[in-house]
Structure formats: C-alpha cells, structure tokens
Amino acid sequence: AEEVDGEWAVLPDVSPATIEVRIEDLQVGDLADNTEDEICKLRDIIWAHRHLLIGKGNALPPAAVGAICDIDVGDAAPIAQRVRKIAPQFREKVSDLLKGLLSAKSIRHSTSPWASPIVVIIKKNGVDIRLCIDYRLVNGLTKLLIYPMPLINDLLEDLDKVLWYCSLDMASGFWVVSMTDRGRAISAFITPFGRFEWNRMPFGLKNAPQIYQRLIDNAFYGFLRIPPAADQNALSDLFKAGDPEETGESSVLGRRSYIDDILVTAGSWDLLCDRVKALLKACDKWNISISVAKSFWG
C-alpha cells in the first residue's frame, strides 16, 4: 500500500508548460440555480484577471511577493546521507521525473554539503511509483516557526447560513514561495543521478505550511504592505522588513482559509461577485495564481 510520511517531500510529475486556459474552462455557477446573466457576470470578473489563472500541468508558477522560505538549523553541521538503492525497473522513471523538475526550474543541480535521500514509494497497482525526499533529519534540526494554523471547526462555523460559495485552489501551493540561498542548500537531496536542490519551497519541510499560511493571511487581511518598487528584492522577507498596511480596509473574505484551499462565501450572488473581485485584486497584488481545474466559482 502507498504511504507517505508527513516529513517526506513528494516529487510530482511535472511538465515544462501548462495548458492554455480558455474562458470555457471556468467552472462558474449552475444553470439549475443561476440565470445566464448571473453566470456571465461572475465569469467576466474572473476572466478580467485571466493572467492569474493556471491551466492543467505543473509548470512552475510565478513567485509570490514578499514570502520566502529559509531553513534555520542554527549551528548544526551539515548532514549528508548516502543515496538509497532504487530497483532497476524504477530508475528510468526517477530519471524522467528529475528531468521534468529541472525543465520546470523547480530544482537545480547542487554542490551543497547537505544531502537528504530520496525514497521510492510503490503505488497500489504495483507498477507506478511516487518519489519522495526524506527530510526527517533536516526537520529535526530546523527551528520551528511559531505561527497559528487555522482550526477546522472555526473554518466551518456559520457555513450552514451561506447561500453561495466559491471553492478555490491556489495553483501549485507551496511552489510560489522562493527559497533563500541557505534554504536551497539545506533542501539538497541525493539521487543515483546526482544531487539537486529546490528553487521553490517543497512539501515536507517543517515550516512550509506555516510560511504559506502566513502569506495567504497577509494577502487577504492586509497586515503588511508591499514596499515601493525601488526597495523590492526577489528574496526579501516581508515579515521581517515590511511596513504596516494603512488601517481602515476590511479583509477580503472575512474568514481565514486553510493553506491553499480558499473558500469565498456570500448571502447573495452580487455580494459573491464583489468578494471574488476583491479576492482577485489581492491575488494580483501578491502574485498568487489560481488553479482552474480545481476551482469552482459559485
């Protein structure tokens, strides 16, 4: 049976490009519940921000603004684990997967003194595999980022009173977060084909959920503002050097979201359209992309 440990970074099958999004791909409303005018109104709002929409495929999305992933292990000496054996019948698959990640610029070759091993998980059909990185030793050394994650019960509160909602999935989740140079080096992993390190934040790192949640909370609640263009740096940490946003603006959604799963709720279709417009404006500001295939609008 296929089992994946919470401290293993799963390496997904990737393609160097995504399928171009068409307006017909948007899953907006239902003619059983909505008029054509209502559907067209919301669809037009979404399509006006089509540069934020990501189609099928796992090409690397644009980097989000202001959020970076660092791995703080204090004074710990680098740990370089040995490469683990991969059965001959799976080596070609591993090679293809690494080539895909390189083409998508998700990873790059590494000369880091750190090395975490990859692990091959055989899927239930006994033929296909899932490739993971075992980050347990790295995570054991990493200082914990203290940040409150949402409670599921709080997220579900009052949903029985909602008439309309959108269920959205942020494209490629953690991959929108850039890595610091130190983070890249410590994220290095070893394979039979060499060592590689991440350009963007992978799943499986100790603080990855907190880093992404903090990005989404700030984008939708407006605690810190983006600095002037002259002061921006691709690897600047907004949460260390950012200035407070001006007060008086209400939050985009009025509720928190759970990591990359976003819920937009409203008591009327017009209010839903207004909230979607505000959400897309925030996503545009912070450079956060949305998966078309996994998102349902109304």
PDB file of C-alpha atoms in Angstrom:
ATOM      1  CA  ALA A   1       0.000   0.000   0.000  1.00  0.00           C
ATOM      2  CA  GLU A   2       1.109   3.538  -0.695  1.00  0.00           C
ATOM      3  CA  GLU A   3       2.015   5.504   2.420  1.00  0.00           C
ATOM      4  CA  VAL A   4       3.672   8.915   2.534  1.00  0.00           C
ATOM      5  CA  ASP A   5       5.197  10.278   5.750  1.00  0.00           C
ATOM      6  CA  GLY A   6       4.368  13.884   6.648  1.00  0.00           C
ATOM      7  CA  GLU A   7       8.087  14.731   6.636  1.00  0.00           C
ATOM      8  CA  TRP A   8       8.680  13.440   3.109  1.00  0.00           C
ATOM      9  CA  ALA A   9       8.618  15.875   0.200  1.00  0.00           C
ATOM     10  CA  VAL A  10       6.656  14.290  -2.646  1.00  0.00           C
ATOM     11  CA  LEU A  11       8.156  14.934  -6.080  1.00  0.00           C
ATOM     12  CA  PRO A  12       5.244  15.381  -8.515  1.00  0.00           C
ATOM     13  CA  ASP A  13       5.204  14.549 -12.193  1.00  0.00           C
ATOM     14  CA  VAL A  14       5.734  17.854 -13.942  1.00  0.00           C
ATOM     15  CA  SER A  15       5.565  19.305 -17.404  1.00  0.00           C
ATOM     16  CA  PRO A  16       7.545  22.370 -18.529  1.00  0.00           C
ATOM     17  CA  ALA A  17       4.315  24.135 -19.541  1.00  0.00           C
ATOM     18  CA  THR A  18       0.629  24.268 -18.686  1.00  0.00           C
ATOM     19  CA  ILE A  19      -2.360  24.053 -20.995  1.00  0.00           C
ATOM     20  CA  GLU A  20      -3.587  27.495 -22.011  1.00  0.00           C
ATOM     21  CA  VAL A  21      -6.739  28.475 -20.141  1.00  0.00           C
ATOM     22  CA  ARG A  22      -9.920  29.182 -22.113  1.00  0.00           C
ATOM     23  CA  ILE A  23     -12.934  31.006 -20.742  1.00  0.00           C
ATOM     24  CA  GLU A  24     -14.920  27.799 -21.294  1.00  0.00           C
ATOM     25  CA  ASP A  25     -12.682  26.052 -18.754  1.00  0.00           C
ATOM     26  CA  LEU A  26     -14.020  28.169 -15.887  1.00  0.00           C
ATOM     27  CA  GLN A  27     -16.439  26.235 -13.680  1.00  0.00           C
ATOM     28  CA  VAL A  28     -18.881  29.032 -12.879  1.00  0.00           C
ATOM     29  CA  GLY A  29     -22.345  28.592 -11.369  1.00  0.00           C
ATOM     30  CA  ASP A  30     -25.015  26.139 -12.485  1.00  0.00           C
ATOM     31  CA  LEU A  31     -27.903  26.857 -14.840  1.00  0.00           C
ATOM     32  CA  ALA A  32     -30.102  24.846 -12.489  1.00  0.00           C
ATOM     33  CA  ASP A  33     -29.547  27.513  -9.821  1.00  0.00           C
ATOM     34  CA  ASN A  34     -28.358  30.612 -11.692  1.00  0.00           C
ATOM     35  CA  THR A  35     -29.518  32.742 -14.574  1.00  0.00           C
ATOM     36  CA  GLU A  36     -27.267  33.151 -17.605  1.00  0.00           C
ATOM     37  CA  ASP A  37     -26.757  36.805 -16.676  1.00  0.00           C
ATOM     38  CA  GLU A  38     -25.518  35.856 -13.201  1.00  0.00           C
ATOM     39  CA  ILE A  39     -23.077  33.320 -14.605  1.00  0.00           C
ATOM     40  CA  CYS A  40     -21.828  35.767 -17.243  1.00  0.00           C
ATOM     41  CA  LYS A  41     -21.306  38.490 -14.632  1.00  0.00           C
ATOM     42  CA  LEU A  42     -19.077  36.344 -12.440  1.00  0.00           C
ATOM     43  CA  ARG A  43     -17.295  34.760 -15.394  1.00  0.00           C
ATOM     44  CA  ASP A  44     -16.403  38.188 -16.801  1.00  0.00           C
ATOM     45  CA  ILE A  45     -14.972  39.266 -13.432  1.00  0.00           C
ATOM     46  CA  ILE A  46     -12.780  36.162 -13.324  1.00  0.00           C
ATOM     47  CA  TRP A  47     -11.717  36.411 -16.960  1.00  0.00           C
ATOM     48  CA  ALA A  48     -10.604  40.012 -16.463  1.00  0.00           C
ATOM     49  CA  HIS A  49      -7.873  38.519 -14.234  1.00  0.00           C
ATOM     50  CA  ARG A  50      -7.065  35.576 -16.508  1.00  0.00           C
ATOM     51  CA  HIS A  51      -3.322  36.197 -16.122  1.00  0.00           C
ATOM     52  CA  LEU A  52      -3.740  34.714 -12.618  1.00  0.00           C
ATOM     53  CA  LEU A  53      -5.326  31.501 -13.900  1.00  0.00           C
ATOM     54  CA  ILE A  54      -3.191  28.386 -14.303  1.00  0.00           C
ATOM     55  CA  GLY A  55      -4.342  25.518 -16.539  1.00  0.00           C
ATOM     56  CA  LYS A  56      -3.609  21.808 -16.252  1.00  0.00           C
ATOM     57  CA  GLY A  57       0.033  20.920 -15.829  1.00  0.00           C
ATOM     58  CA  ASN A  58       2.678  21.537 -13.192  1.00  0.00           C
ATOM     59  CA  ALA A  59       4.884  24.212 -14.709  1.00  0.00           C
ATOM     60  CA  LEU A  60       6.453  26.489 -12.125  1.00  0.00           C
ATOM     61  CA  PRO A  61       4.056  29.364 -11.307  1.00  0.00           C
ATOM     62  CA  PRO A  62       5.280  32.953 -10.851  1.00  0.00           C
ATOM     63  CA  ALA A  63       6.834  33.619  -7.437  1.00  0.00           C
ATOM     64  CA  ALA A  64       4.610  35.273  -4.843  1.00  0.00           C
ATOM     65  CA  VAL A  65       5.635  38.671  -3.474  1.00  0.00           C
ATOM     66  CA  GLY A  66       7.211  39.086  -0.047  1.00  0.00           C
ATOM     67  CA  ALA A  67       7.310  35.465   1.140  1.00  0.00           C
ATOM     68  CA  ILE A  68      10.463  33.365   1.252  1.00  0.00           C
ATOM     69  CA  CYS A  69      11.412  30.021   2.747  1.00  0.00           C
ATOM     70  CA  ASP A  70      14.503  29.843   4.909  1.00  0.00           C
ATOM     71  CA  ILE A  71      15.667  26.795   6.856  1.00  0.00           C
ATOM     72  CA  ASP A  72      17.248  27.773  10.170  1.00  0.00           C
ATOM     73  CA  VAL A  73      19.256  24.925  11.685  1.00  0.00           C
ATOM     74  CA  GLY A  74      21.356  27.120  13.979  1.00  0.00           C
ATOM     75  CA  ASP A  75      24.963  25.944  14.290  1.00  0.00           C
ATOM     76  CA  ALA A  76      24.238  22.368  13.220  1.00  0.00           C
ATOM     77  CA  ALA A  77      26.842  20.764  10.989  1.00  0.00           C
ATOM     78  CA  PRO A  78      25.647  19.698   7.517  1.00  0.00           C
ATOM     79  CA  ILE A  79      24.224  16.200   7.254  1.00  0.00           C
ATOM     80  CA  ALA A  80      24.983  14.296   4.061  1.00  0.00           C
ATOM     81  CA  GLN A  81      23.151  10.983   3.929  1.00  0.00           C
ATOM     82  CA  ARG A  82      24.004   8.220   1.483  1.00  0.00           C
ATOM     83  CA  VAL A  83      21.979   7.600  -1.634  1.00  0.00           C
ATOM     84  CA  ARG A  84      19.393   4.855  -1.222  1.00  0.00           C
ATOM     85  CA  LYS A  85      19.056   1.977  -3.632  1.00  0.00           C
ATOM     86  CA  ILE A  86      16.405   2.173  -6.348  1.00  0.00           C
ATOM     87  CA  ALA A  87      15.204  -1.005  -8.053  1.00  0.00           C
ATOM     88  CA  PRO A  88      16.361  -1.198 -11.702  1.00  0.00           C
ATOM     89  CA  GLN A  89      12.796  -1.178 -13.061  1.00  0.00           C
ATOM     90  CA  PHE A  90      12.158   2.247 -11.493  1.00  0.00           C
ATOM     91  CA  ARG A  91      15.386   4.070 -12.415  1.00  0.00           C
ATOM     92  CA  GLU A  92      14.129   5.346 -15.771  1.00  0.00           C
ATOM     93  CA  LYS A  93      11.012   6.742 -14.104  1.00  0.00           C
ATOM     94  CA  VAL A  94      13.145   8.533 -11.495  1.00  0.00           C
ATOM     95  CA  SER A  95      15.365   9.950 -14.234  1.00  0.00           C
ATOM     96  CA  ASP A  96      12.366  11.250 -16.194  1.00  0.00           C
ATOM     97  CA  LEU A  97      10.875  12.860 -13.104  1.00  0.00           C
ATOM     98  CA  LEU A  98      14.112  14.691 -12.278  1.00  0.00           C
ATOM     99  CA  LYS A  99      14.401  15.913 -15.875  1.00  0.00           C
ATOM    100  CA  GLY A 100      10.866  17.280 -15.647  1.00  0.00           C
ATOM    101  CA  LEU A 101      11.635  19.153 -12.432  1.00  0.00           C
ATOM    102  CA  LEU A 102      14.802  20.600 -13.972  1.00  0.00           C
ATOM    103  CA  SER A 103      12.944  21.696 -17.108  1.00  0.00           C
ATOM    104  CA  ALA A 104      10.276  23.361 -14.961  1.00  0.00           C
ATOM    105  CA  LYS A 105      13.072  25.107 -12.995  1.00  0.00           C
ATOM    106  CA  SER A 106      11.678  23.719  -9.743  1.00  0.00           C
ATOM    107  CA  ILE A 107      15.090  22.252  -8.884  1.00  0.00           C
ATOM    108  CA  ARG A 108      18.685  22.784  -9.939  1.00  0.00           C
ATOM    109  CA  HIS A 109      21.954  20.858  -9.598  1.00  0.00           C
ATOM    110  CA  SER A 110      23.569  21.247  -6.197  1.00  0.00           C
ATOM    111  CA  THR A 111      27.051  21.318  -4.670  1.00  0.00           C
ATOM    112  CA  SER A 112      25.663  21.709  -1.144  1.00  0.00           C
ATOM    113  CA  PRO A 113      27.254  19.771   1.749  1.00  0.00           C
ATOM    114  CA  TRP A 114      23.721  18.743   2.743  1.00  0.00           C
ATOM    115  CA  ALA A 115      22.040  15.687   1.249  1.00  0.00           C
ATOM    116  CA  SER A 116      18.697  14.092   2.133  1.00  0.00           C
ATOM    117  CA  PRO A 117      17.868  10.777   0.433  1.00  0.00           C
ATOM    118  CA  ILE A 118      15.041  10.083  -1.975  1.00  0.00           C
ATOM    119  CA  VAL A 119      12.596   7.267  -1.239  1.00  0.00           C
ATOM    120  CA  VAL A 120      10.593   5.336  -3.830  1.00  0.00           C
ATOM    121  CA  ILE A 121       7.024   4.530  -2.767  1.00  0.00           C
ATOM    122  CA  ILE A 122       5.337   1.855  -4.878  1.00  0.00           C
ATOM    123  CA  LYS A 123       1.704   2.680  -5.627  1.00  0.00           C
ATOM    124  CA  LYS A 124      -1.095   0.199  -5.023  1.00  0.00           C
ATOM    125  CA  ASN A 125      -1.048  -1.043  -8.630  1.00  0.00           C
ATOM    126  CA  GLY A 126       2.499  -2.312  -8.053  1.00  0.00           C
ATOM    127  CA  VAL A 127       3.788  -0.610 -11.198  1.00  0.00           C
ATOM    128  CA  ASP A 128       3.706   3.163 -10.732  1.00  0.00           C
ATOM    129  CA  ILE A 129       5.793   4.942  -8.132  1.00  0.00           C
ATOM    130  CA  ARG A 130       5.772   8.079  -6.031  1.00  0.00           C
ATOM    131  CA  LEU A 131       9.146   9.654  -5.397  1.00  0.00           C
ATOM    132  CA  CYS A 132       9.748  11.385  -2.052  1.00  0.00           C
ATOM    133  CA  ILE A 133      12.572  13.094  -0.187  1.00  0.00           C
ATOM    134  CA  ASP A 134      13.137  12.020   3.411  1.00  0.00           C
ATOM    135  CA  TYR A 135      13.601  15.302   5.308  1.00  0.00           C
ATOM    136  CA  ARG A 136      13.265  13.846   8.812  1.00  0.00           C
ATOM    137  CA  LEU A 137      16.840  14.599   9.887  1.00  0.00           C
ATOM    138  CA  VAL A 138      16.723  18.133   8.441  1.00  0.00           C
ATOM    139  CA  ASN A 139      13.366  18.794  10.098  1.00  0.00           C
ATOM    140  CA  GLY A 140      14.730  17.549  13.399  1.00  0.00           C
ATOM    141  CA  LEU A 141      17.353  20.314  13.294  1.00  0.00           C
ATOM    142  CA  THR A 142      15.103  23.071  11.941  1.00  0.00           C
ATOM    143  CA  LYS A 143      13.882  25.757  14.336  1.00  0.00           C
ATOM    144  CA  LEU A 144      10.087  25.802  14.427  1.00  0.00           C
ATOM    145  CA  LEU A 145       8.304  28.843  13.011  1.00  0.00           C
ATOM    146  CA  ILE A 146       5.596  29.660  15.542  1.00  0.00           C
ATOM    147  CA  TYR A 147       2.508  30.651  13.585  1.00  0.00           C
ATOM    148  CA  PRO A 148      -1.151  29.795  14.330  1.00  0.00           C
ATOM    149  CA  MET A 149      -2.709  27.457  11.800  1.00  0.00           C
ATOM    150  CA  PRO A 150      -6.499  27.681  11.297  1.00  0.00           C
ATOM    151  CA  LEU A 151      -8.755  25.378  13.294  1.00  0.00           C
ATOM    152  CA  ILE A 152     -11.063  23.331  11.079  1.00  0.00           C
ATOM    153  CA  ASN A 153     -14.061  23.905  13.370  1.00  0.00           C
ATOM    154  CA  ASP A 154     -13.562  27.669  13.083  1.00  0.00           C
ATOM    155  CA  LEU A 155     -13.434  27.441   9.294  1.00  0.00           C
ATOM    156  CA  LEU A 156     -16.733  25.538   9.215  1.00  0.00           C
ATOM    157  CA  GLU A 157     -18.548  27.938  11.530  1.00  0.00           C
ATOM    158  CA  ASP A 158     -21.739  29.512  10.078  1.00  0.00           C
ATOM    159  CA  LEU A 159     -21.379  27.783   6.696  1.00  0.00           C
ATOM    160  CA  ASP A 160     -24.941  26.485   7.083  1.00  0.00           C
ATOM    161  CA  LYS A 161     -26.120  30.102   6.708  1.00  0.00           C
ATOM    162  CA  VAL A 162     -24.295  30.660   3.410  1.00  0.00           C
ATOM    163  CA  LEU A 163     -26.260  30.678   0.149  1.00  0.00           C
ATOM    164  CA  TRP A 164     -23.380  30.933  -2.339  1.00  0.00           C
ATOM    165  CA  TYR A 165     -19.728  29.978  -2.182  1.00  0.00           C
ATOM    166  CA  CYS A 166     -16.618  29.500  -4.302  1.00  0.00           C
ATOM    167  CA  SER A 167     -14.135  26.721  -3.568  1.00  0.00           C
ATOM    168  CA  LEU A 168     -10.732  27.712  -4.944  1.00  0.00           C
ATOM    169  CA  ASP A 169      -7.344  26.054  -5.081  1.00  0.00           C
ATOM    170  CA  MET A 170      -4.207  28.150  -5.250  1.00  0.00           C
ATOM    171  CA  ALA A 171      -2.030  26.876  -8.110  1.00  0.00           C
ATOM    172  CA  SER A 172       0.970  24.741  -7.118  1.00  0.00           C
ATOM    173  CA  GLY A 173       0.606  25.783  -3.475  1.00  0.00           C
ATOM    174  CA  PHE A 174       3.987  25.929  -1.797  1.00  0.00           C
ATOM    175  CA  TRP A 175       5.858  26.301  -5.090  1.00  0.00           C
ATOM    176  CA  VAL A 176       5.034  30.022  -5.285  1.00  0.00           C
ATOM    177  CA  VAL A 177       7.391  30.649  -2.345  1.00  0.00           C
ATOM    178  CA  SER A 178      11.042  31.339  -3.240  1.00  0.00           C
ATOM    179  CA  MET A 179      13.944  29.856  -1.278  1.00  0.00           C
ATOM    180  CA  THR A 180      16.825  31.711   0.353  1.00  0.00           C
ATOM    181  CA  ASP A 181      20.339  30.616  -0.582  1.00  0.00           C
ATOM    182  CA  ARG A 182      20.663  28.894   2.796  1.00  0.00           C
ATOM    183  CA  GLY A 183      17.288  27.227   2.351  1.00  0.00           C
ATOM    184  CA  ARG A 184      18.249  25.929  -1.084  1.00  0.00           C
ATOM    185  CA  ALA A 185      21.474  24.438   0.230  1.00  0.00           C
ATOM    186  CA  ILE A 186      19.819  22.659   3.158  1.00  0.00           C
ATOM    187  CA  SER A 187      16.997  21.374   0.924  1.00  0.00           C
ATOM    188  CA  ALA A 188      19.526  19.465  -1.217  1.00  0.00           C
ATOM    189  CA  PHE A 189      18.703  15.834  -1.921  1.00  0.00           C
ATOM    190  CA  ILE A 190      20.772  12.976  -3.288  1.00  0.00           C
ATOM    191  CA  THR A 191      19.768  10.549  -6.045  1.00  0.00           C
ATOM    192  CA  PRO A 192      21.575   7.914  -8.123  1.00  0.00           C
ATOM    193  CA  PHE A 193      21.827  10.636 -10.789  1.00  0.00           C
ATOM    194  CA  GLY A 194      23.411  13.342  -8.638  1.00  0.00           C
ATOM    195  CA  ARG A 195      22.441  15.973  -6.093  1.00  0.00           C
ATOM    196  CA  PHE A 196      19.768  18.617  -6.562  1.00  0.00           C
ATOM    197  CA  GLU A 197      18.263  21.464  -4.539  1.00  0.00           C
ATOM    198  CA  TRP A 198      14.970  23.353  -4.637  1.00  0.00           C
ATOM    199  CA  ASN A 199      14.437  26.769  -6.217  1.00  0.00           C
ATOM    200  CA  ARG A 200      10.981  26.949  -4.617  1.00  0.00           C
ATOM    201  CA  MET A 201       9.599  25.672  -1.326  1.00  0.00           C
ATOM    202  CA  PRO A 202       8.757  21.937  -1.441  1.00  0.00           C
ATOM    203  CA  PHE A 203       6.236  19.987   0.598  1.00  0.00           C
ATOM    204  CA  GLY A 204       7.689  18.094   3.542  1.00  0.00           C
ATOM    205  CA  LEU A 205       9.767  20.862   5.113  1.00  0.00           C
ATOM    206  CA  LYS A 206       8.974  21.520   8.767  1.00  0.00           C
ATOM    207  CA  ASN A 207       7.796  25.126   8.395  1.00  0.00           C
ATOM    208  CA  ALA A 208       6.312  25.019   4.881  1.00  0.00           C
ATOM    209  CA  PRO A 209       2.622  25.057   5.977  1.00  0.00           C
ATOM    210  CA  GLN A 210       3.191  27.994   8.357  1.00  0.00           C
ATOM    211  CA  ILE A 211       5.121  30.007   5.755  1.00  0.00           C
ATOM    212  CA  TYR A 212       2.388  29.589   3.146  1.00  0.00           C
ATOM    213  CA  GLN A 213      -0.446  30.214   5.620  1.00  0.00           C
ATOM    214  CA  ARG A 214       1.222  33.448   6.723  1.00  0.00           C
ATOM    215  CA  LEU A 215       1.455  34.572   3.093  1.00  0.00           C
ATOM    216  CA  ILE A 216      -2.255  33.911   2.465  1.00  0.00           C
ATOM    217  CA  ASP A 217      -3.356  35.534   5.739  1.00  0.00           C
ATOM    218  CA  ASN A 218      -1.389  38.677   4.944  1.00  0.00           C
ATOM    219  CA  ALA A 219      -2.663  38.850   1.357  1.00  0.00           C
ATOM    220  CA  PHE A 220      -6.317  38.581   2.397  1.00  0.00           C
ATOM    221  CA  TYR A 221      -6.204  40.534   5.680  1.00  0.00           C
ATOM    222  CA  GLY A 222      -3.704  43.246   4.741  1.00  0.00           C
ATOM    223  CA  PHE A 223      -1.312  43.451   7.687  1.00  0.00           C
ATOM    224  CA  LEU A 224       1.832  44.407   5.777  1.00  0.00           C
ATOM    225  CA  ARG A 225       2.160  46.344   2.549  1.00  0.00           C
ATOM    226  CA  ILE A 226       4.385  45.769  -0.458  1.00  0.00           C
ATOM    227  CA  PRO A 227       7.373  48.138  -0.361  1.00  0.00           C
ATOM    228  CA  PRO A 228       7.987  50.617  -3.203  1.00  0.00           C
ATOM    229  CA  ALA A 229       9.427  49.049  -6.363  1.00  0.00           C
ATOM    230  CA  ALA A 230      12.845  50.575  -5.673  1.00  0.00           C
ATOM    231  CA  ASP A 231      13.011  48.724  -2.342  1.00  0.00           C
ATOM    232  CA  GLN A 232      11.749  45.368  -3.569  1.00  0.00           C
ATOM    233  CA  ASN A 233      14.003  42.340  -3.645  1.00  0.00           C
ATOM    234  CA  ALA A 234      13.032  38.936  -5.023  1.00  0.00           C
ATOM    235  CA  LEU A 235      14.317  37.332  -1.826  1.00  0.00           C
ATOM    236  CA  SER A 236      13.177  39.944   0.679  1.00  0.00           C
ATOM    237  CA  ASP A 237      11.199  38.694   3.659  1.00  0.00           C
ATOM    238  CA  LEU A 238       8.217  40.987   4.072  1.00  0.00           C
ATOM    239  CA  PHE A 239       7.597  39.621   7.563  1.00  0.00           C
ATOM    240  CA  LYS A 240      10.997  40.820   8.780  1.00  0.00           C
ATOM    241  CA  ALA A 241      11.279  44.163   6.999  1.00  0.00           C
ATOM    242  CA  GLY A 242       7.759  45.053   5.857  1.00  0.00           C
ATOM    243  CA  ASP A 243       5.833  48.175   6.871  1.00  0.00           C
ATOM    244  CA  PRO A 244       2.269  48.032   8.258  1.00  0.00           C
ATOM    245  CA  GLU A 245      -0.556  48.491   5.768  1.00  0.00           C
ATOM    246  CA  GLU A 246      -2.796  51.520   6.211  1.00  0.00           C
ATOM    247  CA  THR A 247      -5.728  50.880   8.540  1.00  0.00           C
ATOM    248  CA  GLY A 248      -9.379  51.161   7.600  1.00  0.00           C
ATOM    249  CA  GLU A 249      -9.544  48.468   4.919  1.00  0.00           C
ATOM    250  CA  SER A 250     -11.648  45.406   5.706  1.00  0.00           C
ATOM    251  CA  SER A 251     -10.405  41.884   4.978  1.00  0.00           C
ATOM    252  CA  VAL A 252     -11.026  40.350   1.567  1.00  0.00           C
ATOM    253  CA  LEU A 253     -13.050  37.352   2.768  1.00  0.00           C
ATOM    254  CA  GLY A 254     -13.937  37.958   6.405  1.00  0.00           C
ATOM    255  CA  ARG A 255     -12.700  34.455   7.247  1.00  0.00           C
ATOM    256  CA  ARG A 256      -9.407  32.579   7.198  1.00  0.00           C
ATOM    257  CA  SER A 257      -8.549  29.937   4.632  1.00  0.00           C
ATOM    258  CA  TYR A 258      -6.709  26.664   5.145  1.00  0.00           C
ATOM    259  CA  ILE A 259      -3.308  26.848   3.444  1.00  0.00           C
ATOM    260  CA  ASP A 260      -4.021  26.745  -0.325  1.00  0.00           C
ATOM    261  CA  ASP A 261      -7.744  25.923  -0.108  1.00  0.00           C
ATOM    262  CA  ILE A 262      -9.764  29.136  -0.298  1.00  0.00           C
ATOM    263  CA  LEU A 263     -13.473  29.482   0.457  1.00  0.00           C
ATOM    264  CA  VAL A 264     -15.392  32.575  -0.660  1.00  0.00           C
ATOM    265  CA  THR A 265     -18.900  32.843   0.825  1.00  0.00           C
ATOM    266  CA  ALA A 266     -21.820  35.241   0.381  1.00  0.00           C
ATOM    267  CA  GLY A 267     -25.521  35.584   1.069  1.00  0.00           C
ATOM    268  CA  SER A 268     -26.277  36.880  -2.437  1.00  0.00           C
ATOM    269  CA  TRP A 269     -24.857  36.461  -5.924  1.00  0.00           C
ATOM    270  CA  ASP A 270     -23.971  40.155  -6.208  1.00  0.00           C
ATOM    271  CA  LEU A 271     -22.055  40.026  -2.932  1.00  0.00           C
ATOM    272  CA  LEU A 272     -20.262  36.885  -4.120  1.00  0.00           C
ATOM    273  CA  CYS A 273     -19.197  38.742  -7.275  1.00  0.00           C
ATOM    274  CA  ASP A 274     -17.892  41.641  -5.181  1.00  0.00           C
ATOM    275  CA  ARG A 275     -15.892  39.319  -2.940  1.00  0.00           C
ATOM    276  CA  VAL A 276     -14.438  37.423  -5.887  1.00  0.00           C
ATOM    277  CA  LYS A 277     -13.374  40.736  -7.413  1.00  0.00           C
ATOM    278  CA  ALA A 278     -11.668  41.720  -4.138  1.00  0.00           C
ATOM    279  CA  LEU A 279     -10.017  38.299  -3.892  1.00  0.00           C
ATOM    280  CA  LEU A 280      -8.635  38.506  -7.426  1.00  0.00           C
ATOM    281  CA  LYS A 281      -7.364  42.019  -6.765  1.00  0.00           C
ATOM    282  CA  ALA A 282      -5.458  40.721  -3.727  1.00  0.00           C
ATOM    283  CA  CYS A 283      -4.087  37.751  -5.688  1.00  0.00           C
ATOM    284  CA  ASP A 284      -2.944  40.147  -8.404  1.00  0.00           C
ATOM    285  CA  LYS A 285      -1.213  42.358  -5.842  1.00  0.00           C
ATOM    286  CA  TRP A 286       0.665  39.474  -4.213  1.00  0.00           C
ATOM    287  CA  ASN A 287       1.211  37.445  -7.411  1.00  0.00           C
ATOM    288  CA  ILE A 288      -0.765  34.386  -6.277  1.00  0.00           C
ATOM    289  CA  SER A 289      -2.068  32.111  -9.041  1.00  0.00           C
ATOM    290  CA  ILE A 290      -5.271  30.037  -9.071  1.00  0.00           C
ATOM    291  CA  SER A 291      -5.762  26.526 -10.462  1.00  0.00           C
ATOM    292  CA  VAL A 292      -8.631  26.471 -12.965  1.00  0.00           C
ATOM    293  CA  ALA A 293      -9.169  22.705 -12.911  1.00  0.00           C
ATOM    294  CA  LYS A 294      -9.518  22.568  -9.105  1.00  0.00           C
ATOM    295  CA  SER A 295     -11.596  25.723  -8.583  1.00  0.00           C
ATOM    296  CA  PHE A 296     -15.376  26.052  -8.548  1.00  0.00           C
ATOM    297  CA  TRP A 297     -16.938  29.512  -8.723  1.00  0.00           C
ATOM    298  CA  GLY A 298     -20.453  29.660  -7.284  1.00  0.00           C
TER     299      GLY A 298
END
